[in-house]
Tab-separated table of C-alpha atoms in Angstrom:
chain	number	residue	atom	x	y	z
A	1	MET	CA	-28.932	-4.565	29.017
A	2	LYS	CA	-29.780	-7.147	31.738
A	3	GLY	CA	-28.791	-10.103	29.607
A	4	PHE	CA	-25.670	-8.421	28.227
A	5	LYS	CA	-22.542	-10.210	29.404
A	6	PRO	CA	-19.400	-8.868	27.735
A	7	SER	CA	-16.815	-11.447	26.839
A	8	ALA	CA	-13.311	-11.480	28.274
A	9	PRO	CA	-11.643	-10.312	25.015
A	10	PHE	CA	-14.056	-7.370	24.852
A	11	LEU	CA	-13.277	-6.340	28.424
A	12	LEU	CA	-9.540	-6.653	27.827
A	13	LEU	CA	-9.691	-4.518	24.672
A	14	LEU	CA	-12.070	-1.940	26.146
A	15	PRO	CA	-9.401	0.247	27.876
A	16	ALA	CA	-7.338	0.396	24.690
A	17	GLY	CA	-10.469	1.276	22.704
A	18	ILE	CA	-11.349	4.082	25.116
A	19	VAL	CA	-7.833	5.540	24.977
A	20	LEU	CA	-7.781	5.260	21.167
A	21	ALA	CA	-11.122	7.015	20.899
A	22	ALA	CA	-9.994	9.772	23.273
A	23	VAL	CA	-6.688	10.557	21.557
A	24	VAL	CA	-7.571	9.805	17.910
A	25	VAL	CA	-11.286	9.631	17.107
A	26	VAL	CA	-12.521	12.572	19.176
A	27	PRO	CA	-9.842	15.040	17.931
A	28	LEU	CA	-10.502	13.943	14.355
A	29	LEU	CA	-14.226	14.536	14.700
A	30	LEU	CA	-13.696	17.924	16.344
A	31	SER	CA	-11.237	19.023	13.654
A	32	LEU	CA	-13.607	17.830	10.936
A	33	TYR	CA	-16.470	19.771	12.497
A	34	SER	CA	-14.348	22.911	12.896
A	35	SER	CA	-13.534	22.811	9.166
A	36	PHE	CA	-17.215	23.712	8.627
A	37	THR	CA	-16.988	26.718	10.950
A	38	PRO	CA	-15.175	30.117	10.862
A	39	PHE	CA	-13.379	29.111	14.064
A	40	ARG	CA	-10.618	31.510	15.109
A	41	LEU	CA	-8.320	30.957	18.082
A	42	THR	CA	-8.880	34.543	19.197
A	43	ARG	CA	-12.678	34.166	19.040
A	44	PRO	CA	-13.744	30.885	20.714
A	45	GLU	CA	-17.443	31.580	20.147
A	46	THR	CA	-16.965	31.107	16.384
A	47	PHE	CA	-16.487	27.385	16.990
A	48	TYR	CA	-20.271	27.063	17.303
A	49	VAL	CA	-21.092	28.929	14.066
A	50	PHE	CA	-21.802	26.473	11.245
A	51	ILE	CA	-21.078	27.826	7.744
A	52	GLY	CA	-21.235	24.622	5.688
A	53	ILE	CA	-18.629	24.142	2.976
A	54	ARG	CA	-17.702	27.814	2.722
A	55	ASN	CA	-14.115	27.124	3.854
A	56	TYR	CA	-13.697	24.428	1.217
A	57	LEU	CA	-15.038	26.739	-1.484
A	58	SER	CA	-12.609	29.439	-0.357
A	59	ILE	CA	-9.725	26.987	-0.752
A	60	LEU	CA	-10.583	26.499	-4.431
A	61	SER	CA	-9.907	30.201	-5.087
A	62	ASN	CA	-6.939	30.472	-2.698
A	63	THR	CA	-3.813	31.077	-4.801
A	64	ASP	CA	-1.423	30.429	-1.894
A	65	PHE	CA	-2.989	27.033	-1.276
A	66	TRP	CA	-2.635	25.917	-4.893
A	67	TRP	CA	0.965	27.115	-5.060
A	68	ALA	CA	1.703	25.118	-1.899
A	69	PHE	CA	-0.163	22.148	-3.360
A	70	GLY	CA	1.902	22.312	-6.556
A	71	ARG	CA	5.183	22.551	-4.636
A	72	THR	CA	4.206	19.542	-2.535
A	73	VAL	CA	3.446	17.472	-5.637
A	74	LEU	CA	6.728	18.628	-7.217
A	75	LEU	CA	8.716	17.697	-4.098
A	76	LEU	CA	6.895	14.372	-3.967
A	77	THR	CA	7.759	13.600	-7.587
A	78	ILE	CA	11.417	14.612	-7.340
A	79	ALA	CA	12.057	12.966	-3.974
A	80	LEU	CA	10.384	9.644	-4.744
A	81	ASN	CA	12.077	9.175	-8.114
A	82	LEU	CA	15.567	10.148	-6.971
A	83	GLU	CA	15.250	8.159	-3.746
A	84	MET	CA	14.208	5.089	-5.716
A	85	LEU	CA	17.113	5.407	-8.160
A	86	LEU	CA	19.687	6.037	-5.434
A	87	GLY	CA	18.199	3.355	-3.195
A	88	LEU	CA	18.259	0.848	-6.045
A	89	GLY	CA	21.896	1.635	-6.748
A	90	LEU	CA	22.882	1.323	-3.087
A	91	ALA	CA	20.968	-1.930	-2.679
A	92	MET	CA	22.617	-3.505	-5.714
A	93	LEU	CA	26.086	-2.429	-4.564
A	94	VAL	CA	25.539	-3.812	-1.064
A	95	GLU	CA	24.044	-7.032	-2.456
A	96	LYS	CA	27.204	-7.564	-4.542
A	97	ALA	CA	29.515	-7.082	-1.545
A	98	THR	CA	31.233	-10.289	-0.451
A	99	ARG	CA	32.586	-8.908	2.822
A	100	GLY	CA	31.206	-6.579	5.452
A	101	GLN	CA	27.650	-6.657	4.150
A	102	ARG	CA	26.195	-6.359	7.655
A	103	ILE	CA	28.331	-3.302	8.386
A	104	LEU	CA	27.269	-1.739	5.077
A	105	ARG	CA	23.596	-2.362	5.871
A	106	THR	CA	24.041	-0.672	9.247
A	107	LEU	CA	25.791	2.326	7.699
A	108	MET	CA	23.082	2.546	5.055
A	109	MET	CA	20.461	2.917	7.796
A	110	PHE	CA	22.414	5.700	9.523
A	111	PRO	CA	20.459	8.678	8.034
A	112	MET	CA	17.188	7.140	9.240
A	113	MET	CA	18.346	7.481	12.846
A	114	PHE	CA	18.165	11.289	12.682
A	115	SER	CA	14.906	13.056	13.453
A	116	PRO	CA	13.594	15.375	10.707
A	117	ILE	CA	14.190	18.395	12.957
A	118	LEU	CA	17.852	17.458	13.397
A	119	VAL	CA	18.193	16.886	9.638
A	120	GLY	CA	16.722	20.338	9.067
A	121	PHE	CA	19.242	21.994	11.398
A	122	GLN	CA	22.066	19.964	9.871
A	123	PHE	CA	21.309	20.986	6.286
A	124	LYS	CA	20.451	24.556	7.272
A	125	PHE	CA	24.012	24.851	8.565
A	126	MET	CA	25.482	23.069	5.528
A	127	PHE	CA	23.704	25.384	3.066
A	128	ASN	CA	24.399	28.578	5.013
A	129	ASP	CA	25.689	31.160	2.518
A	130	ASN	CA	28.497	32.423	4.781
A	131	ILE	CA	29.794	29.522	6.877
A	132	GLY	CA	28.074	26.552	5.231
A	133	LEU	CA	30.028	23.478	4.206
A	134	VAL	CA	28.581	23.478	0.660
A	135	ASN	CA	29.681	27.020	-0.219
A	136	ASN	CA	33.078	26.565	1.411
A	137	ALA	CA	33.646	23.367	-0.598
A	138	LEU	CA	32.555	24.998	-3.874
A	139	GLN	CA	34.768	28.021	-3.293
A	140	SER	CA	37.754	25.888	-2.236
A	141	LEU	CA	37.449	23.825	-5.418
A	142	GLY	CA	37.272	26.983	-7.522
A	143	ILE	CA	33.831	26.144	-8.898
A	144	THR	CA	32.412	29.479	-7.753
A	145	GLN	CA	33.896	32.684	-6.416
A	146	ASP	CA	30.867	34.141	-4.678
A	147	ALA	CA	28.749	32.578	-1.958
A	148	ILE	CA	25.564	31.003	-3.312
A	149	PRO	CA	22.421	32.094	-1.386
A	150	TRP	CA	21.009	28.586	-1.072
A	151	LEU	CA	18.337	29.355	1.519
A	152	ILE	CA	17.583	32.902	0.351
A	153	GLU	CA	16.769	32.386	-3.345
A	154	GLY	CA	13.496	30.513	-3.903
A	155	HIS	CA	14.563	27.867	-6.441
A	156	LEU	CA	17.837	27.153	-4.652
A	157	ALA	CA	16.028	26.831	-1.324
A	158	PHE	CA	13.663	24.272	-2.847
A	159	ILE	CA	16.670	22.314	-4.159
A	160	ALA	CA	18.268	22.396	-0.697
A	161	ILE	CA	15.067	21.063	0.897
A	162	SER	CA	14.848	18.310	-1.728
A	163	ILE	CA	18.443	17.265	-1.030
A	164	ALA	CA	17.729	17.090	2.695
A	165	GLU	CA	14.620	14.960	2.125
A	166	ILE	CA	16.445	12.626	-0.265
A	167	TRP	CA	19.443	12.208	2.049
A	168	SER	CA	17.306	11.367	5.056
A	169	SER	CA	15.048	8.783	3.388
A	170	THR	CA	16.918	7.090	0.536
A	171	ALA	CA	17.773	4.348	3.036
A	172	ILE	CA	14.106	3.263	3.143
A	173	PHE	CA	14.219	2.382	-0.547
A	174	ALA	CA	17.662	0.826	-0.242
A	175	ILE	CA	16.671	-1.454	2.642
A	176	LEU	CA	13.410	-2.656	1.101
A	177	ILE	CA	14.926	-3.207	-2.352
A	178	LEU	CA	17.888	-4.995	-0.763
A	179	ALA	CA	15.417	-7.273	1.010
A	180	GLY	CA	13.903	-8.078	-2.372
A	181	LEU	CA	17.300	-8.773	-3.916
A	182	LEU	CA	18.295	-11.089	-1.062
A	183	ALA	CA	14.967	-12.940	-1.270
A	184	MET	CA	15.129	-13.319	-5.035
A	185	PRO	CA	15.788	-16.880	-6.300
A	186	LYS	CA	19.018	-17.274	-8.259
A	187	GLU	CA	17.688	-19.738	-10.858
A	188	PRO	CA	16.056	-17.097	-13.155
A	189	ILE	CA	19.284	-15.056	-13.215
A	190	GLU	CA	21.385	-18.120	-14.014
A	191	ALA	CA	18.924	-19.119	-16.731
A	192	ALA	CA	19.135	-15.632	-18.235
A	193	ARG	CA	22.921	-15.826	-18.327
A	194	VAL	CA	22.815	-19.249	-19.984
A	195	ASP	CA	20.446	-17.834	-22.614
A	196	GLY	CA	22.994	-15.118	-23.412
A	197	CYS	CA	21.233	-12.119	-21.851
A	198	THR	CA	23.322	-9.023	-21.246
A	199	PRO	CA	23.567	-7.627	-17.681
A	200	TRP	CA	21.090	-4.882	-18.626
A	201	GLN	CA	18.608	-7.386	-20.070
A	202	THR	CA	18.956	-9.566	-16.973
A	203	PHE	CA	18.239	-6.591	-14.737
A	204	ARG	CA	15.409	-5.213	-16.891
A	205	TYR	CA	13.464	-8.443	-17.449
A	206	VAL	CA	14.436	-10.605	-14.456
A	207	THR	CA	15.692	-8.623	-11.464
A	208	TRP	CA	13.589	-5.462	-11.697
A	209	PRO	CA	10.167	-7.176	-12.009
A	210	PHE	CA	10.941	-9.131	-8.833
A	211	VAL	CA	12.082	-6.157	-6.735
A	212	MET	CA	9.404	-3.817	-8.131
A	213	PRO	CA	6.846	-4.700	-5.397
A	214	PHE	CA	9.408	-3.796	-2.734
A	215	ALA	CA	10.031	-0.464	-4.466
A	216	TYR	CA	6.291	0.281	-4.537
A	217	ILE	CA	6.012	-0.514	-0.823
A	218	ALA	CA	8.749	2.045	-0.177
A	219	MET	CA	6.995	4.543	-2.474
A	220	THR	CA	3.745	4.104	-0.564
A	221	ILE	CA	5.464	4.770	2.755
A	222	ARG	CA	7.441	7.734	1.469
A	223	SER	CA	4.512	9.296	-0.393
A	224	LEU	CA	2.700	9.598	2.937
A	225	ASP	CA	5.803	11.122	4.553
A	226	VAL	CA	6.539	13.673	1.817
A	227	ALA	CA	2.887	14.648	1.379
A	228	ARG	CA	2.872	15.803	5.015
A	229	ALA	CA	6.428	17.205	5.030
A	230	TYR	CA	6.764	19.905	7.665
A	231	ASP	CA	9.740	19.599	10.022
A	232	ILE	CA	12.606	19.988	7.537
A	233	VAL	CA	10.932	22.873	5.691
A	234	LYS	CA	10.025	24.623	8.940
A	235	ILE	CA	13.600	24.496	10.220
A	236	MET	CA	15.436	25.253	6.964
A	237	THR	CA	13.332	28.047	5.430
A	238	ASP	CA	10.045	28.350	7.372
A	239	GLY	CA	8.323	28.464	3.990
A	240	GLY	CA	10.422	31.395	2.786
A	241	PRO	CA	11.735	33.336	1.108
A	242	ALA	CA	8.428	35.112	0.455
A	243	GLY	CA	6.557	31.795	0.570
A	244	ARG	CA	8.625	30.277	-2.270
A	245	THR	CA	9.100	26.996	-0.350
A	246	GLU	CA	5.708	26.907	1.359
A	247	LEU	CA	4.277	23.379	1.327
A	248	LEU	CA	0.810	22.188	2.268
A	249	TRP	CA	1.441	21.484	5.918
A	250	THR	CA	3.595	24.535	6.558
A	251	LEU	CA	0.759	26.594	5.067
A	252	VAL	CA	-1.762	24.772	7.280
A	253	ALA	CA	0.349	25.454	10.386
A	254	ARG	CA	0.799	29.118	9.438
A	255	THR	CA	-2.932	29.540	8.814
A	256	ALA	CA	-3.828	27.849	12.099
A	257	TYR	CA	-1.320	29.310	14.545
A	258	SER	CA	0.091	32.496	12.988
A	259	ASP	CA	-3.193	33.729	11.506
A	260	GLY	CA	-5.399	32.008	14.084
A	261	ARG	CA	-7.840	30.710	11.426
A	262	MET	CA	-8.222	27.195	12.762
A	263	GLY	CA	-11.393	26.414	10.807
A	264	MET	CA	-9.779	27.296	7.475
A	265	ALA	CA	-6.604	25.421	8.440
A	266	ASN	CA	-8.555	22.256	9.203
A	267	ALA	CA	-10.362	22.550	5.878
A	268	MET	CA	-6.970	22.801	4.130
A	269	ALA	CA	-5.730	19.798	6.104
A	270	TYR	CA	-8.649	17.577	5.103
A	271	PHE	CA	-8.374	18.752	1.525
A	272	SER	CA	-4.659	17.888	1.630
A	273	ILE	CA	-5.402	14.381	2.857
A	274	LEU	CA	-6.873	13.711	-0.582
A	275	LEU	CA	-3.345	14.025	-1.996
A	276	SER	CA	-2.052	11.343	0.363
A	277	ILE	CA	-4.990	9.062	-0.386
A	278	ALA	CA	-4.565	9.491	-4.146
A	279	PHE	CA	-0.872	8.580	-4.099
A	280	THR	CA	-1.460	5.689	-1.690
A	281	VAL	CA	-4.169	4.196	-3.895
A	282	TYR	CA	-1.997	4.677	-6.992
A	283	PHE	CA	1.010	2.898	-5.489
A	284	PHE	CA	-1.135	0.110	-4.024
A	285	ASN	CA	-2.555	-0.548	-7.488
A	286	LYS	CA	0.973	-0.589	-8.918
A	287	LEU	CA	2.046	-2.951	-6.137
A	288	ALA	CA	-0.833	-5.331	-6.864
A	289	ALA	CA	-0.037	-5.278	-10.588
A	290	ALA	CA	3.653	-5.981	-9.927
A	291	ARG	CA	2.843	-8.900	-7.621
A	292	THR	CA	0.437	-10.307	-10.192
A	293	GLN	CA	3.148	-10.041	-12.854
A	294	ILE	CA	5.622	-11.945	-10.691
A	295	GLY	CA	3.065	-14.654	-9.966
A	296	ALA	CA	2.189	-14.981	-13.653
A	297	GLU	CA	5.804	-15.199	-14.826
A	298	TRP	CA	7.361	-17.193	-11.970
């Protein structure tokens, strides 16, 4: 090491590298190691007992884990598709506005300003079966006579959670798709109109292919968010009733802190990361294909 003279950029980046390693790399390595142990919070000595992939094999036969996995995929599918459709509609309406477009863009971003915990409390109050805004509105309009147990019945609770997720994050799709609409050249649309295309044909074959990459960027971002959904579910239902709304990360938290099985929880967490990676790779491939299509046609 006598002849080693670190460069100035290396020395300047070294503190940041040390901090990053301390707060990111080291915890990741420790959690990965603990997933191969029977580590329990109440028995610290189990952290040093290596059991190989026994935790991962146990996950494969864990019914609760696969139910939570299926619910997470279902929520991911419903939320992403509805958010894209609603975001597309909002973006097209705002793009057509001739006045107050800046104000509309600001209002459209309003739900993003709330933290997930606050959104959870907000919708937990709205869907309360006794004093909630939703039941009061339905009863006032004469649609139903009895209070609907939104957060007590399993399927209804899942619908309530989906609505909360969609409300809080539709703006991401709307903003990115609106950016694509504003960046889109007007010549192809004018050419389509001259050729006699209907509004639907113009949207389907001209507008949508151009904004598709922006939609896939939003899907990539949101797939990572929904795949690790925790805050809203924790506040609204805490995985209940009877585990009917348990998702992957609420199950991981329950296994780690309520049951104290930290080794098993970390194994579930790393297994769950595969879901995020799979959706990210899928949407990145779709994004690349959409960009290639735009380059080939335009």
